[in-house]
Amino acid sequence: MPELPEVEAVARTLRPLLCGRRIRCAEVLHPIVTRPQTPALIRELSQGQCIEAVWRRGKYLFLELKRGLVEMHFRFDGQLLWFASARELRARTSSAAGLHVDVIFELDSGVLGFIDPRHLGRVHVWESAGDCAPLSSLGIDALSRTLTAEALHAQISSSKLPLKEFLLNQKKIAGIGNIYSCEALWQARLDPRRSGNSLDHKESGRLHKAIVSVLKRALECCLDPAPDFSGPQWWFQGPEEILRVYQREGLSCRRCGGNIRRIVQGGRSTYCCLNCQK
Ligand SMILES: [Zn+2]
């Protein structure tokens, strides 16, 4: 599931391809991904509009239009493809491989396709950023300069949530998912089960440092090699190499040699070393 670093890498790589281009035609092939918005509304709000900027907030990708905003969320398997022409896209999607293209934005040059084999990803178009409900519900972006150690402490010290669940709550801090929350807590040597308000300044400072360092390191990996939008077989490889605890259940901790355990919190797997994470 793409988290902040993956979506940021997608935004940076797409920017030169999309900025300044006009959306000639928007086609929704699987209306479930735009619900409750209808294909007609998606067309009405996006067709003929120029893409002025491409940016990310939390795990969302936004295409800023001259008037309005395209919002995309990849959920588990959503991906973007870039084709030179609509003809190429149709040739690829009609192949036996079946690419499950959900939404197509045909630009004055090039075609952007949103694909998701399970159709769980989401694409919406809003008349203005103010209308975009997901955007207004997001907390401070995890890589934004406004997320200082002080700001994190203020947020975390007023939360009774276990640290792991606090980090996954997009309304508090936006952009961190299951993988990088495990990694940040391991790096900060904090027990994921502790409640937010049990952290002193020193500990929340350590967590802040760990969040920023884990996300920045992952982003570097996601940009080298940069996303390749030519087919669904492509996916980020680099970030796996920097993981220290995620999905290492039963293996020994790279810091203390203790046993990495998998515990379940809020229905999600947490990987941690309870020997050195206190
Ligand atoms: Zn350990």
Short mmCIF file of C-alpha atoms and ligand atoms in Angstrom, two decimals:
data_model
loop_
_atom_site.label_atom_id
_atom_site.label_comp_id
_atom_site.label_asym_id
_atom_site.label_seq_id
_atom_site.Cartn_x
_atom_site.Cartn_y
_atom_site.Cartn_z
CA MET A 1 0.00 0.00 0.00
CA PRO A 2 1.58 3.28 -1.04
CA GLU A 3 2.35 5.62 1.85
CA LEU A 4 3.72 9.16 1.85
CA PRO A 5 7.12 8.39 0.20
CA GLU A 6 5.59 6.38 -2.65
CA VAL A 7 2.89 8.98 -3.39
CA GLU A 8 5.42 11.83 -3.14
CA ALA A 9 7.65 10.05 -5.66
CA VAL A 10 4.66 9.62 -7.98
CA ALA A 11 3.79 13.34 -7.64
CA ARG A 12 7.35 14.49 -8.38
CA THR A 13 7.72 12.20 -11.36
CA LEU A 14 4.32 13.06 -12.82
CA ARG A 15 4.73 16.82 -12.42
CA PRO A 16 6.75 17.46 -15.59
CA LEU A 17 4.48 15.13 -17.59
CA LEU A 18 1.22 16.79 -16.53
CA CYS A 19 1.81 20.44 -15.69
CA GLY A 20 0.52 22.81 -18.34
CA ARG A 21 -1.41 20.05 -20.14
CA ARG A 22 -5.13 20.31 -20.83
CA ILE A 23 -7.58 17.51 -20.07
CA ARG A 24 -9.22 16.85 -23.40
CA CYS A 25 -11.43 14.02 -22.26
CA ALA A 26 -12.18 12.20 -19.00
CA GLU A 27 -13.62 8.70 -19.17
CA VAL A 28 -14.76 6.61 -16.20
CA LEU A 29 -14.74 2.88 -16.98
CA HIS A 30 -15.51 1.60 -13.48
CA PRO A 31 -17.86 4.10 -11.81
CA ILE A 32 -17.31 2.48 -8.41
CA VAL A 33 -14.00 4.34 -8.05
CA THR A 34 -15.59 7.79 -8.42
CA ARG A 35 -18.68 7.15 -6.29
CA PRO A 36 -20.72 9.05 -5.21
CA GLN A 37 -19.61 11.25 -8.12
CA THR A 38 -21.01 10.19 -11.46
CA PRO A 39 -18.96 9.79 -14.63
CA ALA A 40 -20.90 12.77 -16.03
CA LEU A 41 -19.83 14.97 -13.10
CA ILE A 42 -16.19 13.86 -13.42
CA ARG A 43 -16.33 14.85 -17.11
CA GLU A 44 -18.09 18.13 -16.45
CA LEU A 45 -15.62 19.27 -13.78
CA SER A 46 -12.42 18.20 -15.52
CA GLN A 47 -12.79 18.32 -19.28
CA GLY A 48 -11.19 21.29 -20.98
CA GLN A 49 -9.33 22.24 -17.82
CA CYS A 50 -5.62 22.89 -17.64
CA ILE A 51 -3.50 21.04 -15.02
CA GLU A 52 -1.59 23.76 -13.19
CA ALA A 53 0.11 21.78 -10.42
CA VAL A 54 0.61 18.25 -9.10
CA TRP A 55 1.04 17.77 -5.36
CA ARG A 56 0.56 15.39 -2.49
CA ARG A 57 -0.93 15.68 0.96
CA GLY A 58 -0.83 12.65 3.25
CA LYS A 59 -1.33 9.64 0.98
CA TYR A 60 -3.47 11.61 -1.50
CA LEU A 61 -2.34 12.84 -4.88
CA PHE A 62 -3.88 16.03 -6.27
CA LEU A 63 -3.96 17.47 -9.76
CA GLU A 64 -4.73 21.14 -9.37
CA LEU A 65 -6.84 22.40 -12.25
CA LYS A 66 -7.33 25.96 -13.40
CA ARG A 67 -10.66 25.66 -11.61
CA GLY A 68 -10.91 22.78 -9.20
CA LEU A 69 -9.00 19.72 -8.10
CA VAL A 70 -8.64 16.06 -9.06
CA GLU A 71 -8.14 13.93 -5.93
CA MET A 72 -6.69 10.41 -6.12
CA HIS A 73 -6.15 7.81 -3.42
CA PHE A 74 -4.43 4.54 -4.31
CA ARG A 75 -5.57 2.51 -1.27
CA PHE A 76 -3.97 -0.97 -1.61
CA ASP A 77 -3.22 -1.58 -5.27
CA GLY A 78 -4.11 1.60 -7.18
CA GLN A 79 -1.55 2.76 -9.73
CA LEU A 80 -1.13 5.31 -12.48
CA LEU A 81 -0.09 4.53 -16.01
CA TRP A 82 1.16 6.96 -18.62
CA PHE A 83 0.65 6.28 -22.32
CA ALA A 84 1.67 8.32 -25.31
CA SER A 85 -1.77 7.97 -26.87
CA ALA A 86 -5.28 6.77 -26.17
CA ARG A 87 -4.77 4.21 -28.95
CA GLU A 88 -1.85 2.66 -27.06
CA LEU A 89 -3.89 2.59 -23.87
CA ARG A 90 -6.80 0.87 -25.57
CA ALA A 91 -4.45 -1.65 -27.18
CA ARG A 92 -2.93 -2.45 -23.79
CA THR A 93 -6.23 -2.63 -21.95
CA SER A 94 -7.88 -4.84 -24.51
CA SER A 95 -5.04 -7.35 -24.24
CA ALA A 96 -5.52 -10.67 -22.50
CA ALA A 97 -3.62 -9.28 -19.51
CA GLY A 98 -6.56 -6.96 -18.82
CA LEU A 99 -5.26 -3.86 -17.07
CA HIS A 100 -8.50 -2.88 -15.30
CA VAL A 101 -8.29 0.79 -16.15
CA ASP A 102 -10.78 2.63 -13.96
CA VAL A 103 -10.42 6.22 -15.14
CA ILE A 104 -8.74 7.73 -18.18
CA PHE A 105 -7.67 11.35 -18.50
CA GLU A 106 -6.76 12.04 -22.11
CA LEU A 107 -4.60 15.15 -22.27
CA ASP A 108 -3.67 17.32 -25.24
CA SER A 109 -0.49 15.24 -25.23
CA GLY A 110 -0.38 11.89 -23.45
CA VAL A 111 -2.91 9.86 -21.51
CA LEU A 112 -3.08 9.19 -17.78
CA GLY A 113 -4.80 6.01 -16.64
CA PHE A 114 -5.79 5.13 -13.07
CA ILE A 115 -5.82 1.37 -12.63
CA ASP A 116 -6.77 -0.86 -9.73
CA PRO A 117 -7.41 -4.60 -10.09
CA ARG A 118 -9.72 -4.55 -7.06
CA HIS A 119 -11.26 -1.12 -7.78
CA LEU A 120 -10.65 0.02 -4.20
CA GLY A 121 -8.72 3.16 -5.14
CA ARG A 122 -10.63 6.42 -5.48
CA VAL A 123 -10.73 9.31 -7.95
CA HIS A 124 -12.84 12.42 -7.41
CA VAL A 125 -13.01 15.88 -8.94
CA TRP A 126 -13.94 18.96 -6.92
CA GLU A 127 -14.93 22.45 -8.00
CA SER A 128 -12.51 23.91 -5.49
CA ALA A 129 -10.03 22.72 -2.86
CA GLY A 130 -12.50 23.90 -0.22
CA ASP A 131 -15.06 21.37 -1.45
CA CYS A 132 -12.63 18.45 -1.14
CA ALA A 133 -13.69 16.77 2.11
CA PRO A 134 -10.71 14.37 2.38
CA LEU A 135 -8.30 17.29 2.11
CA SER A 136 -9.89 19.25 4.93
CA SER A 137 -9.97 16.23 7.24
CA LEU A 138 -6.23 15.51 7.00
CA GLY A 139 -3.91 16.32 9.91
CA ILE A 140 -0.45 17.87 9.56
CA ASP A 141 1.50 16.28 6.74
CA ALA A 142 4.26 14.08 8.13
CA LEU A 143 6.93 15.71 5.95
CA SER A 144 5.67 19.25 6.28
CA ARG A 145 7.87 21.82 8.01
CA THR A 146 5.00 22.58 10.36
CA LEU A 147 5.38 19.12 11.89
CA THR A 148 8.10 20.17 14.32
CA ALA A 149 9.08 18.13 17.37
CA GLU A 150 7.01 20.60 19.42
CA ALA A 151 3.96 20.21 17.17
CA LEU A 152 4.21 16.42 17.37
CA HIS A 153 4.50 16.56 21.14
CA ALA A 154 1.42 18.78 21.39
CA GLN A 155 -0.59 16.31 19.28
CA ILE A 156 0.69 13.14 20.85
CA SER A 157 0.51 14.26 24.47
CA SER A 158 -3.20 14.93 24.11
CA SER A 159 -3.91 11.45 22.71
CA LYS A 160 -4.71 8.31 24.65
CA LEU A 161 -4.31 6.17 21.53
CA PRO A 162 -1.55 3.57 21.44
CA LEU A 163 1.41 5.06 19.54
CA LYS A 164 0.93 2.77 16.56
CA GLU A 165 -2.72 3.72 16.15
CA PHE A 166 -1.94 7.40 16.70
CA LEU A 167 0.55 7.31 13.82
CA LEU A 168 -1.95 5.59 11.53
CA ASN A 169 -4.66 8.17 12.26
CA GLN A 170 -4.60 10.42 9.19
CA LYS A 171 -6.57 13.12 11.00
CA LYS A 172 -3.67 13.60 13.40
CA ILE A 173 -0.56 13.12 11.24
CA ALA A 174 -1.10 12.49 7.52
CA GLY A 175 0.90 10.18 5.30
CA ILE A 176 2.15 7.40 7.58
CA GLY A 177 0.82 3.87 7.04
CA ASN A 178 1.49 0.45 8.52
CA ILE A 179 5.01 -0.03 7.19
CA TYR A 180 6.58 3.29 8.13
CA SER A 181 4.81 3.52 11.49
CA CYS A 182 6.44 0.20 12.52
CA GLU A 183 9.79 1.43 11.24
CA ALA A 184 9.60 4.83 12.97
CA LEU A 185 8.62 3.29 16.33
CA TRP A 186 11.44 0.77 16.07
CA GLN A 187 13.95 3.50 15.24
CA ALA A 188 12.67 5.63 18.14
CA ARG A 189 12.92 2.60 20.47
CA LEU A 190 9.30 3.06 21.57
CA ASP A 191 6.81 0.33 22.46
CA PRO A 192 3.94 0.65 19.92
CA ARG A 193 1.42 -0.21 22.66
CA ARG A 194 2.23 2.81 24.83
CA SER A 195 -0.34 5.57 24.85
CA GLY A 196 0.53 8.89 23.23
CA ASN A 197 0.13 10.85 26.44
CA SER A 198 2.73 8.72 28.23
CA LEU A 199 5.57 10.20 26.16
CA ASP A 200 7.83 12.85 27.63
CA HIS A 201 9.48 15.56 25.50
CA LYS A 202 12.62 13.54 24.99
CA GLU A 203 10.69 10.51 23.72
CA SER A 204 8.40 12.46 21.38
CA GLY A 205 11.51 14.27 20.10
CA ARG A 206 13.05 10.87 19.31
CA LEU A 207 9.85 9.81 17.54
CA HIS A 208 9.80 13.02 15.50
CA LYS A 209 13.38 12.46 14.38
CA ALA A 210 12.60 8.83 13.51
CA ILE A 211 9.49 9.72 11.46
CA VAL A 212 11.35 12.30 9.40
CA SER A 213 14.39 10.11 8.87
CA VAL A 214 12.41 6.97 7.93
CA LEU A 215 10.20 8.87 5.47
CA LYS A 216 13.07 10.77 3.87
CA ARG A 217 15.14 7.62 3.45
CA ALA A 218 12.18 5.82 1.91
CA LEU A 219 11.50 8.76 -0.43
CA GLU A 220 15.09 8.65 -1.68
CA CYS A 221 14.60 4.96 -2.46
CA CYS A 222 11.28 5.63 -4.18
CA LEU A 223 12.94 8.17 -6.48
CA ASP A 224 15.82 5.90 -7.49
CA PRO A 225 14.68 4.40 -9.73
CA ALA A 226 11.78 6.80 -10.15
CA PRO A 227 8.27 5.48 -10.77
CA ASP A 228 7.82 4.01 -14.19
CA PHE A 229 4.26 4.47 -15.38
CA SER A 230 4.54 2.10 -18.32
CA GLY A 231 2.81 -0.93 -16.84
CA PRO A 232 1.25 -2.45 -13.72
CA GLN A 233 4.15 -4.86 -13.25
CA TRP A 234 6.30 -1.98 -12.02
CA TRP A 235 6.51 -1.29 -8.33
CA PHE A 236 8.96 0.39 -5.95
CA GLN A 237 11.77 -2.00 -5.01
CA GLY A 238 14.18 0.18 -3.06
CA PRO A 239 12.20 0.82 0.16
CA GLU A 240 12.19 -2.89 1.04
CA GLU A 241 15.93 -2.75 1.54
CA ILE A 242 15.75 -0.12 4.24
CA LEU A 243 13.13 -1.89 6.37
CA ARG A 244 14.50 -2.91 9.76
CA VAL A 245 11.49 -4.48 11.46
CA TYR A 246 8.46 -4.66 9.15
CA GLN A 247 7.52 -8.26 8.26
CA ARG A 248 10.57 -9.64 10.12
CA GLU A 249 8.54 -11.68 12.60
CA GLY A 250 10.65 -14.38 14.28
CA LEU A 251 13.94 -12.90 13.08
CA SER A 252 16.40 -11.22 15.39
CA CYS A 253 16.37 -7.50 16.02
CA ARG A 254 19.10 -5.69 14.11
CA ARG A 255 19.78 -3.51 17.13
CA CYS A 256 19.70 -5.78 20.17
CA GLY A 257 19.39 -9.33 18.82
CA GLY A 258 16.01 -9.78 20.52
CA ASN A 259 13.10 -11.51 18.85
CA ILE A 260 10.94 -9.49 16.40
CA ARG A 261 7.30 -10.06 17.25
CA ARG A 262 4.09 -9.47 15.36
CA ILE A 263 1.24 -8.10 17.45
CA VAL A 264 -2.19 -6.98 16.23
CA GLN A 265 -3.32 -3.44 16.94
CA GLY A 266 -6.54 -2.00 15.58
CA GLY A 267 -6.81 -4.97 13.23
CA ARG A 268 -3.37 -4.28 11.69
CA SER A 269 -0.08 -6.11 12.17
CA THR A 270 2.59 -4.34 14.15
CA TYR A 271 6.17 -5.63 14.01
CA CYS A 272 8.36 -4.70 16.95
CA CYS A 273 11.13 -5.76 19.30
CA LEU A 274 9.78 -5.57 22.82
CA ASN A 275 13.28 -6.11 24.13
CA CYS A 276 14.56 -2.71 23.01
CA GLN A 277 11.32 -0.81 22.29
CA LYS A 278 10.20 0.47 25.67
ZN ZN B 1 15.66 -4.96 19.73
#
